[in-house]
Amino acid sequence: MEVKLGFGAVPKPQYVFVSKEADHCWYMLAEDERRIPIYERALTGVITGIEVNKKVETRFGPVEKNDLYILADKPYIIRSGSESYFSQSLLLSLDVLTSEQLRNPLTIAVSPGDSNVVFCNIYDPVNYRSVGVSWDGHNEIDWQTLGQKVSLKINRIQNLNQEPIQISVNTTASEIHAILIGQSDTYLAQLNWTPEQGRKYLQQRYGKRSRLQLTDTEILDFIDYLKLQLTQSCPT
């Protein structure tokens, strides 16, 4: 990715929100909180992490959200309600994907259903095949357990025994930050930390409630701390 010099937008991940409207199913927010429709149905990139059942403060009070981190032309975070059909179909699809498939680019697509429902479909952008999932017995699925299972699988792909992610001279600051977030996701999943544990530590250590608020130096320090905890927790 080419780095553009000079004045421009702040390099930070772009949040994408899911909502069924007349002519689109997801949107971004402008700085003034105005909704910006996204008319394209699909986003293709590499999944770098996922956070499930994340408590988020909204104007309606605290709600639980799922955040899917994707590195494409820039870092994106797809945020959806933890109990929404989009999140549930996303988890079902991610659950059947292999680790090898998750290392390659994937296409995340929105599919409108009845009423206000939006489903998620995942495609292989090389052969255009969709990931087939079954909704049989979905009412009996423990979605929290499935979310933890999927989170562990995704966030352990870049683990201690694998080659580190290569960062080239063309990697932008926002891409580097997204990569660091993904690495911290890996160690948090391996340590089985809950979102509450993470927020409590960030608040005590850095005076911040989210990793997205950390500087690169702070998140590197956080990653080193998690690595130390992981090493100490491993049996000798």
PDB file of N, CA and C in Angstrom, residues 77-142:
ATOM      1  N   ILE A  77     -13.103  -2.798  10.884  1.00  0.00           N
ATOM      2  CA  ILE A  77     -13.700  -3.542  11.997  1.00  0.00           C
ATOM      3  C   ILE A  77     -15.196  -3.615  11.737  1.00  0.00           C
ATOM      4  N   ILE A  78     -15.694  -4.817  11.452  1.00  0.00           N
ATOM      5  CA  ILE A  78     -17.125  -5.000  11.239  1.00  0.00           C
ATOM      6  C   ILE A  78     -17.774  -5.262  12.587  1.00  0.00           C
ATOM      7  N   ARG A  79     -18.632  -4.347  13.009  1.00  0.00           N
ATOM      8  CA  ARG A  79     -19.289  -4.469  14.317  1.00  0.00           C
ATOM      9  C   ARG A  79     -20.761  -4.837  14.125  1.00  0.00           C
ATOM     10  N   SER A  80     -21.201  -5.860  14.850  1.00  0.00           N
ATOM     11  CA  SER A  80     -22.602  -6.297  14.775  1.00  0.00           C
ATOM     12  C   SER A  80     -23.042  -6.777  16.147  1.00  0.00           C
ATOM     13  N   GLY A  81     -24.326  -6.746  16.385  1.00  0.00           N
ATOM     14  CA  GLY A  81     -24.856  -7.210  17.664  1.00  0.00           C
ATOM     15  C   GLY A  81     -24.564  -8.674  17.888  1.00  0.00           C
ATOM     16  N   SER A  82     -24.155  -9.028  19.087  1.00  0.00           N
ATOM     17  CA  SER A  82     -23.762 -10.407  19.374  1.00  0.00           C
ATOM     18  C   SER A  82     -24.887 -11.402  19.106  1.00  0.00           C
ATOM     19  N   GLU A  83     -26.136 -10.978  19.285  1.00  0.00           N
ATOM     20  CA  GLU A  83     -27.266 -11.881  19.104  1.00  0.00           C
ATOM     21  C   GLU A  83     -27.937 -11.708  17.745  1.00  0.00           C
ATOM     22  N   SER A  84     -27.341 -10.914  16.861  1.00  0.00           N
ATOM     23  CA  SER A  84     -27.947 -10.680  15.550  1.00  0.00           C
ATOM     24  C   SER A  84     -27.733 -11.879  14.630  1.00  0.00           C
ATOM     25  N   TYR A  85     -28.579 -11.980  13.603  1.00  0.00           N
ATOM     26  CA  TYR A  85     -28.421 -13.054  12.620  1.00  0.00           C
ATOM     27  C   TYR A  85     -27.103 -12.907  11.862  1.00  0.00           C
ATOM     28  N   PHE A  86     -26.657 -11.669  11.674  1.00  0.00           N
ATOM     29  CA  PHE A  86     -25.374 -11.464  10.996  1.00  0.00           C
ATOM     30  C   PHE A  86     -24.256 -12.111  11.803  1.00  0.00           C
ATOM     31  N   SER A  87     -24.204 -11.823  13.102  1.00  0.00           N
ATOM     32  CA  SER A  87     -23.152 -12.385  13.950  1.00  0.00           C
ATOM     33  C   SER A  87     -23.243 -13.899  14.015  1.00  0.00           C
ATOM     34  N   GLN A  88     -24.464 -14.419  14.130  1.00  0.00           N
ATOM     35  CA  GLN A  88     -24.629 -15.865  14.242  1.00  0.00           C
ATOM     36  C   GLN A  88     -24.213 -16.579  12.953  1.00  0.00           C
ATOM     37  N   SER A  89     -24.610 -16.038  11.803  1.00  0.00           N
ATOM     38  CA  SER A  89     -24.206 -16.670  10.537  1.00  0.00           C
ATOM     39  C   SER A  89     -22.712 -16.490  10.297  1.00  0.00           C
ATOM     40  N   LEU A  90     -22.140 -15.389  10.767  1.00  0.00           N
ATOM     41  CA  LEU A  90     -20.693 -15.187  10.674  1.00  0.00           C
ATOM     42  C   LEU A  90     -19.955 -16.254  11.476  1.00  0.00           C
ATOM     43  N   LEU A  91     -20.393 -16.491  12.707  1.00  0.00           N
ATOM     44  CA  LEU A  91     -19.742 -17.490  13.563  1.00  0.00           C
ATOM     45  C   LEU A  91     -19.887 -18.892  12.975  1.00  0.00           C
ATOM     46  N   LEU A  92     -21.067 -19.219  12.442  1.00  0.00           N
ATOM     47  CA  LEU A  92     -21.266 -20.533  11.826  1.00  0.00           C
ATOM     48  C   LEU A  92     -20.302 -20.737  10.662  1.00  0.00           C
ATOM     49  N   SER A  93     -20.106 -19.694   9.858  1.00  0.00           N
ATOM     50  CA  SER A  93     -19.206 -19.794   8.707  1.00  0.00           C
ATOM     51  C   SER A  93     -17.752 -19.898   9.148  1.00  0.00           C
ATOM     52  N   LEU A  94     -17.357 -19.072  10.096  1.00  0.00           N
ATOM     53  CA  LEU A  94     -15.976 -19.097  10.568  1.00  0.00           C
ATOM     54  C   LEU A  94     -15.639 -20.430  11.239  1.00  0.00           C
ATOM     55  N   ASP A  95     -16.647 -21.044  11.841  1.00  0.00           N
ATOM     56  CA  ASP A  95     -16.424 -22.305  12.548  1.00  0.00           C
ATOM     57  C   ASP A  95     -16.033 -23.433  11.596  1.00  0.00           C
ATOM     58  N   VAL A  96     -16.560 -23.404  10.358  1.00  0.00           N
ATOM     59  CA  VAL A  96     -16.282 -24.502   9.427  1.00  0.00           C
ATOM     60  C   VAL A  96     -15.039 -24.236   8.581  1.00  0.00           C
ATOM     61  N   LEU A  97     -14.521 -23.018   8.596  1.00  0.00           N
ATOM     62  CA  LEU A  97     -13.314 -22.712   7.837  1.00  0.00           C
ATOM     63  C   LEU A  97     -12.091 -23.312   8.512  1.00  0.00           C
ATOM     64  N   THR A  98     -11.148 -23.779   7.711  1.00  0.00           N
ATOM     65  CA  THR A  98      -9.906 -24.323   8.250  1.00  0.00           C
ATOM     66  C   THR A  98      -8.938 -23.189   8.557  1.00  0.00           C
ATOM     67  N   SER A  99      -7.908 -23.503   9.336  1.00  0.00           N
ATOM     68  CA  SER A  99      -6.888 -22.503   9.654  1.00  0.00           C
ATOM     69  C   SER A  99      -6.207 -22.007   8.387  1.00  0.00           C
ATOM     70  N   GLU A 100      -5.991 -22.910   7.427  1.00  0.00           N
ATOM     71  CA  GLU A 100      -5.352 -22.520   6.174  1.00  0.00           C
ATOM     72  C   GLU A 100      -6.229 -21.525   5.417  1.00  0.00           C
ATOM     73  N   GLN A 101      -7.523 -21.778   5.384  1.00  0.00           N
ATOM     74  CA  GLN A 101      -8.438 -20.852   4.705  1.00  0.00           C
ATOM     75  C   GLN A 101      -8.452 -19.490   5.394  1.00  0.00           C
ATOM     76  N   LEU A 102      -8.354 -19.493   6.711  1.00  0.00           N
ATOM     77  CA  LEU A 102      -8.400 -18.247   7.465  1.00  0.00           C
ATOM     78  C   LEU A 102      -7.127 -17.420   7.304  1.00  0.00           C
ATOM     79  N   ARG A 103      -6.066 -18.027   6.803  1.00  0.00           N
ATOM     80  CA  ARG A 103      -4.834 -17.276   6.554  1.00  0.00           C
ATOM     81  C   ARG A 103      -4.885 -16.530   5.220  1.00  0.00           C
ATOM     82  N   ASN A 104      -5.838 -16.889   4.373  1.00  0.00           N
ATOM     83  CA  ASN A 104      -5.949 -16.288   3.048  1.00  0.00           C
ATOM     84  C   ASN A 104      -7.086 -15.266   3.010  1.00  0.00           C
ATOM     85  N   PRO A 105      -7.075 -14.385   2.006  1.00  0.00           N
ATOM     86  CA  PRO A 105      -8.169 -13.424   1.889  1.00  0.00           C
ATOM     87  C   PRO A 105      -9.519 -14.111   1.749  1.00  0.00           C
ATOM     88  N   LEU A 106     -10.517 -13.523   2.377  1.00  0.00           N
ATOM     89  CA  LEU A 106     -11.889 -14.014   2.307  1.00  0.00           C
ATOM     90  C   LEU A 106     -12.806 -12.844   2.010  1.00  0.00           C
ATOM     91  N   THR A 107     -13.968 -13.156   1.466  1.00  0.00           N
ATOM     92  CA  THR A 107     -14.952 -12.123   1.169  1.00  0.00           C
ATOM     93  C   THR A 107     -16.119 -12.234   2.132  1.00  0.00           C
ATOM     94  N   ILE A 108     -16.358 -11.166   2.881  1.00  0.00           N
ATOM     95  CA  ILE A 108     -17.480 -11.100   3.816  1.00  0.00           C
ATOM     96  C   ILE A 108     -18.602 -10.342   3.122  1.00  0.00           C
ATOM     97  N   ALA A 109     -19.760 -10.989   2.975  1.00  0.00           N
ATOM     98  CA  ALA A 109     -20.864 -10.381   2.235  1.00  0.00           C
ATOM     99  C   ALA A 109     -22.116 -10.296   3.096  1.00  0.00           C
ATOM    100  N   VAL A 110     -22.865  -9.216   2.909  1.00  0.00           N
ATOM    101  CA  VAL A 110     -24.148  -9.069   3.594  1.00  0.00           C
ATOM    102  C   VAL A 110     -25.254  -9.588   2.681  1.00  0.00           C
ATOM    103  N   SER A 111     -26.240 -10.223   3.300  1.00  0.00           N
ATOM    104  CA  SER A 111     -27.366 -10.783   2.554  1.00  0.00           C
ATOM    105  C   SER A 111     -28.656 -10.424   3.284  1.00  0.00           C
ATOM    106  N   PRO A 112     -29.499  -9.551   2.718  1.00  0.00           N
ATOM    107  CA  PRO A 112     -30.724  -9.145   3.411  1.00  0.00           C
ATOM    108  C   PRO A 112     -31.737 -10.271   3.493  1.00  0.00           C
ATOM    109  N   GLY A 113     -32.387 -10.371   4.651  1.00  0.00           N
ATOM    110  CA  GLY A 113     -33.435 -11.353   4.844  1.00  0.00           C
ATOM    111  C   GLY A 113     -34.771 -10.665   5.061  1.00  0.00           C
ATOM    112  N   ASP A 114     -35.701 -11.353   5.699  1.00  0.00           N
ATOM    113  CA  ASP A 114     -37.007 -10.769   5.977  1.00  0.00           C
ATOM    114  C   ASP A 114     -36.906  -9.715   7.068  1.00  0.00           C
ATOM    115  N   SER A 115     -37.859  -8.815   7.099  1.00  0.00           N
ATOM    116  CA  SER A 115     -37.945  -7.778   8.115  1.00  0.00           C
ATOM    117  C   SER A 115     -36.633  -7.005   8.181  1.00  0.00           C
ATOM    118  N   ASN A 116     -36.018  -6.909   9.369  1.00  0.00           N
ATOM    119  CA  ASN A 116     -34.766  -6.173   9.526  1.00  0.00           C
ATOM    120  C   ASN A 116     -33.545  -7.089   9.593  1.00  0.00           C
ATOM    121  N   VAL A 117     -33.713  -8.330   9.158  1.00  0.00           N
ATOM    122  CA  VAL A 117     -32.648  -9.326   9.286  1.00  0.00           C
ATOM    123  C   VAL A 117     -31.596  -9.157   8.185  1.00  0.00           C
ATOM    124  N   VAL A 118     -30.320  -9.283   8.596  1.00  0.00           N
ATOM    125  CA  VAL A 118     -29.198  -9.308   7.655  1.00  0.00           C
ATOM    126  C   VAL A 118     -28.349 -10.534   7.992  1.00  0.00           C
ATOM    127  N   PHE A 119     -28.096 -11.360   6.993  1.00  0.00           N
ATOM    128  CA  PHE A 119     -27.240 -12.524   7.177  1.00  0.00           C
ATOM    129  C   PHE A 119     -25.837 -12.223   6.655  1.00  0.00           C
ATOM    130  N   CYS A 120     -24.886 -13.039   7.101  1.00  0.00           N
ATOM    131  CA  CYS A 120     -23.511 -12.940   6.623  1.00  0.00           C
ATOM    132  C   CYS A 120     -23.182 -14.187   5.808  1.00  0.00           C
ATOM    133  N   ASN A 121     -22.616 -13.985   4.631  1.00  0.00           N
ATOM    134  CA  ASN A 121     -22.096 -15.075   3.816  1.00  0.00           C
ATOM    135  C   ASN A 121     -20.611 -14.843   3.575  1.00  0.00           C
ATOM    136  N   ILE A 122     -19.826 -15.913   3.645  1.00  0.00           N
ATOM    137  CA  ILE A 122     -18.393 -15.817   3.393  1.00  0.00           C
ATOM    138  C   ILE A 122     -18.061 -16.574   2.117  1.00  0.00           C
ATOM    139  N   TYR A 123     -17.254 -15.940   1.264  1.00  0.00           N
ATOM    140  CA  TYR A 123     -16.868 -16.529  -0.014  1.00  0.00           C
ATOM    141  C   TYR A 123     -15.352 -16.624  -0.132  1.00  0.00           C
ATOM    142  N   ASP A 124     -14.899 -17.591  -0.928  1.00  0.00           N
ATOM    143  CA  ASP A 124     -13.506 -17.657  -1.341  1.00  0.00           C
ATOM    144  C   ASP A 124     -13.382 -16.773  -2.578  1.00  0.00           C
ATOM    145  N   PRO A 125     -12.625 -15.667  -2.518  1.00  0.00           N
ATOM    146  CA  PRO A 125     -12.563 -14.750  -3.658  1.00  0.00           C
ATOM    147  C   PRO A 125     -11.828 -15.310  -4.870  1.00  0.00           C
ATOM    148  N   VAL A 126     -11.151 -16.464  -4.710  1.00  0.00           N
ATOM    149  CA  VAL A 126     -10.427 -17.072  -5.820  1.00  0.00           C
ATOM    150  C   VAL A 126     -11.368 -17.928  -6.681  1.00  0.00           C
ATOM    151  N   ASN A 127     -12.140 -18.812  -6.010  1.00  0.00           N
ATOM    152  CA  ASN A 127     -13.030 -19.699  -6.770  1.00  0.00           C
ATOM    153  C   ASN A 127     -14.507 -19.303  -6.673  1.00  0.00           C
ATOM    154  N   TYR A 128     -14.794 -18.222  -5.934  1.00  0.00           N
ATOM    155  CA  TYR A 128     -16.156 -17.680  -5.813  1.00  0.00           C
ATOM    156  C   TYR A 128     -17.107 -18.605  -5.057  1.00  0.00           C
ATOM    157  N   ARG A 129     -16.580 -19.609  -4.411  1.00  0.00           N
ATOM    158  CA  ARG A 129     -17.452 -20.529  -3.677  1.00  0.00           C
ATOM    159  C   ARG A 129     -17.789 -19.970  -2.297  1.00  0.00           C
ATOM    160  N   SER A 130     -19.050 -20.144  -1.921  1.00  0.00           N
ATOM    161  CA  SER A 130     -19.470 -19.699  -0.598  1.00  0.00           C
ATOM    162  C   SER A 130     -19.234 -20.801   0.429  1.00  0.00           C
ATOM    163  N   VAL A 131     -19.101 -20.391   1.665  1.00  0.00           N
ATOM    164  CA  VAL A 131     -18.941 -21.342   2.759  1.00  0.00           C
ATOM    165  C   VAL A 131     -20.325 -21.839   3.153  1.00  0.00           C
ATOM    166  N   GLY A 132     -20.565 -23.109   2.955  1.00  0.00           N
ATOM    167  CA  GLY A 132     -21.875 -23.666   3.265  1.00  0.00           C
ATOM    168  C   GLY A 132     -22.041 -23.937   4.750  1.00  0.00           C
ATOM    169  N   VAL A 133     -23.106 -23.426   5.328  1.00  0.00           N
ATOM    170  CA  VAL A 133     -23.396 -23.666   6.745  1.00  0.00           C
ATOM    171  C   VAL A 133     -24.830 -24.157   6.874  1.00  0.00           C
ATOM    172  N   SER A 134     -25.090 -24.848   7.960  1.00  0.00           N
ATOM    173  CA  SER A 134     -26.430 -25.364   8.230  1.00  0.00           C
ATOM    174  C   SER A 134     -27.021 -24.661   9.443  1.00  0.00           C
ATOM    175  N   TRP A 135     -28.280 -24.237   9.314  1.00  0.00           N
ATOM    176  CA  TRP A 135     -28.978 -23.601  10.415  1.00  0.00           C
ATOM    177  C   TRP A 135     -29.820 -24.600  11.206  1.00  0.00           C
ATOM    178  N   ASP A 136     -29.682 -25.882  10.875  1.00  0.00           N
ATOM    179  CA  ASP A 136     -30.432 -26.900  11.598  1.00  0.00           C
ATOM    180  C   ASP A 136     -30.061 -26.884  13.081  1.00  0.00           C
ATOM    181  N   GLY A 137     -31.062 -26.780  13.912  1.00  0.00           N
ATOM    182  CA  GLY A 137     -30.812 -26.801  15.355  1.00  0.00           C
ATOM    183  C   GLY A 137     -30.159 -25.549  15.887  1.00  0.00           C
ATOM    184  N   HIS A 138     -30.247 -24.440  15.139  1.00  0.00           N
ATOM    185  CA  HIS A 138     -29.544 -23.231  15.588  1.00  0.00           C
ATOM    186  C   HIS A 138     -30.147 -22.661  16.875  1.00  0.00           C
ATOM    187  N   ASN A 139     -31.401 -22.986  17.144  1.00  0.00           N
ATOM    188  CA  ASN A 139     -32.014 -22.499  18.382  1.00  0.00           C
ATOM    189  C   ASN A 139     -31.417 -23.149  19.619  1.00  0.00           C
ATOM    190  N   GLU A 140     -30.758 -24.313  19.431  1.00  0.00           N
ATOM    191  CA  GLU A 140     -30.153 -25.009  20.570  1.00  0.00           C
ATOM    192  C   GLU A 140     -28.659 -24.716  20.709  1.00  0.00           C
ATOM    193  N   ILE A 141     -28.115 -23.909  19.796  1.00  0.00           N
ATOM    194  CA  ILE A 141     -26.679 -23.629  19.828  1.00  0.00           C
ATOM    195  C   ILE A 141     -26.352 -22.687  20.983  1.00  0.00           C
ATOM    196  N   ASP A 142     -25.292 -23.011  21.702  1.00  0.00           N
ATOM    197  CA  ASP A 142     -24.766 -22.102  22.729  1.00  0.00           C
ATOM    198  C   ASP A 142     -23.852 -21.112  22.007  1.00  0.00           C
TER     199      ASP A 142
END
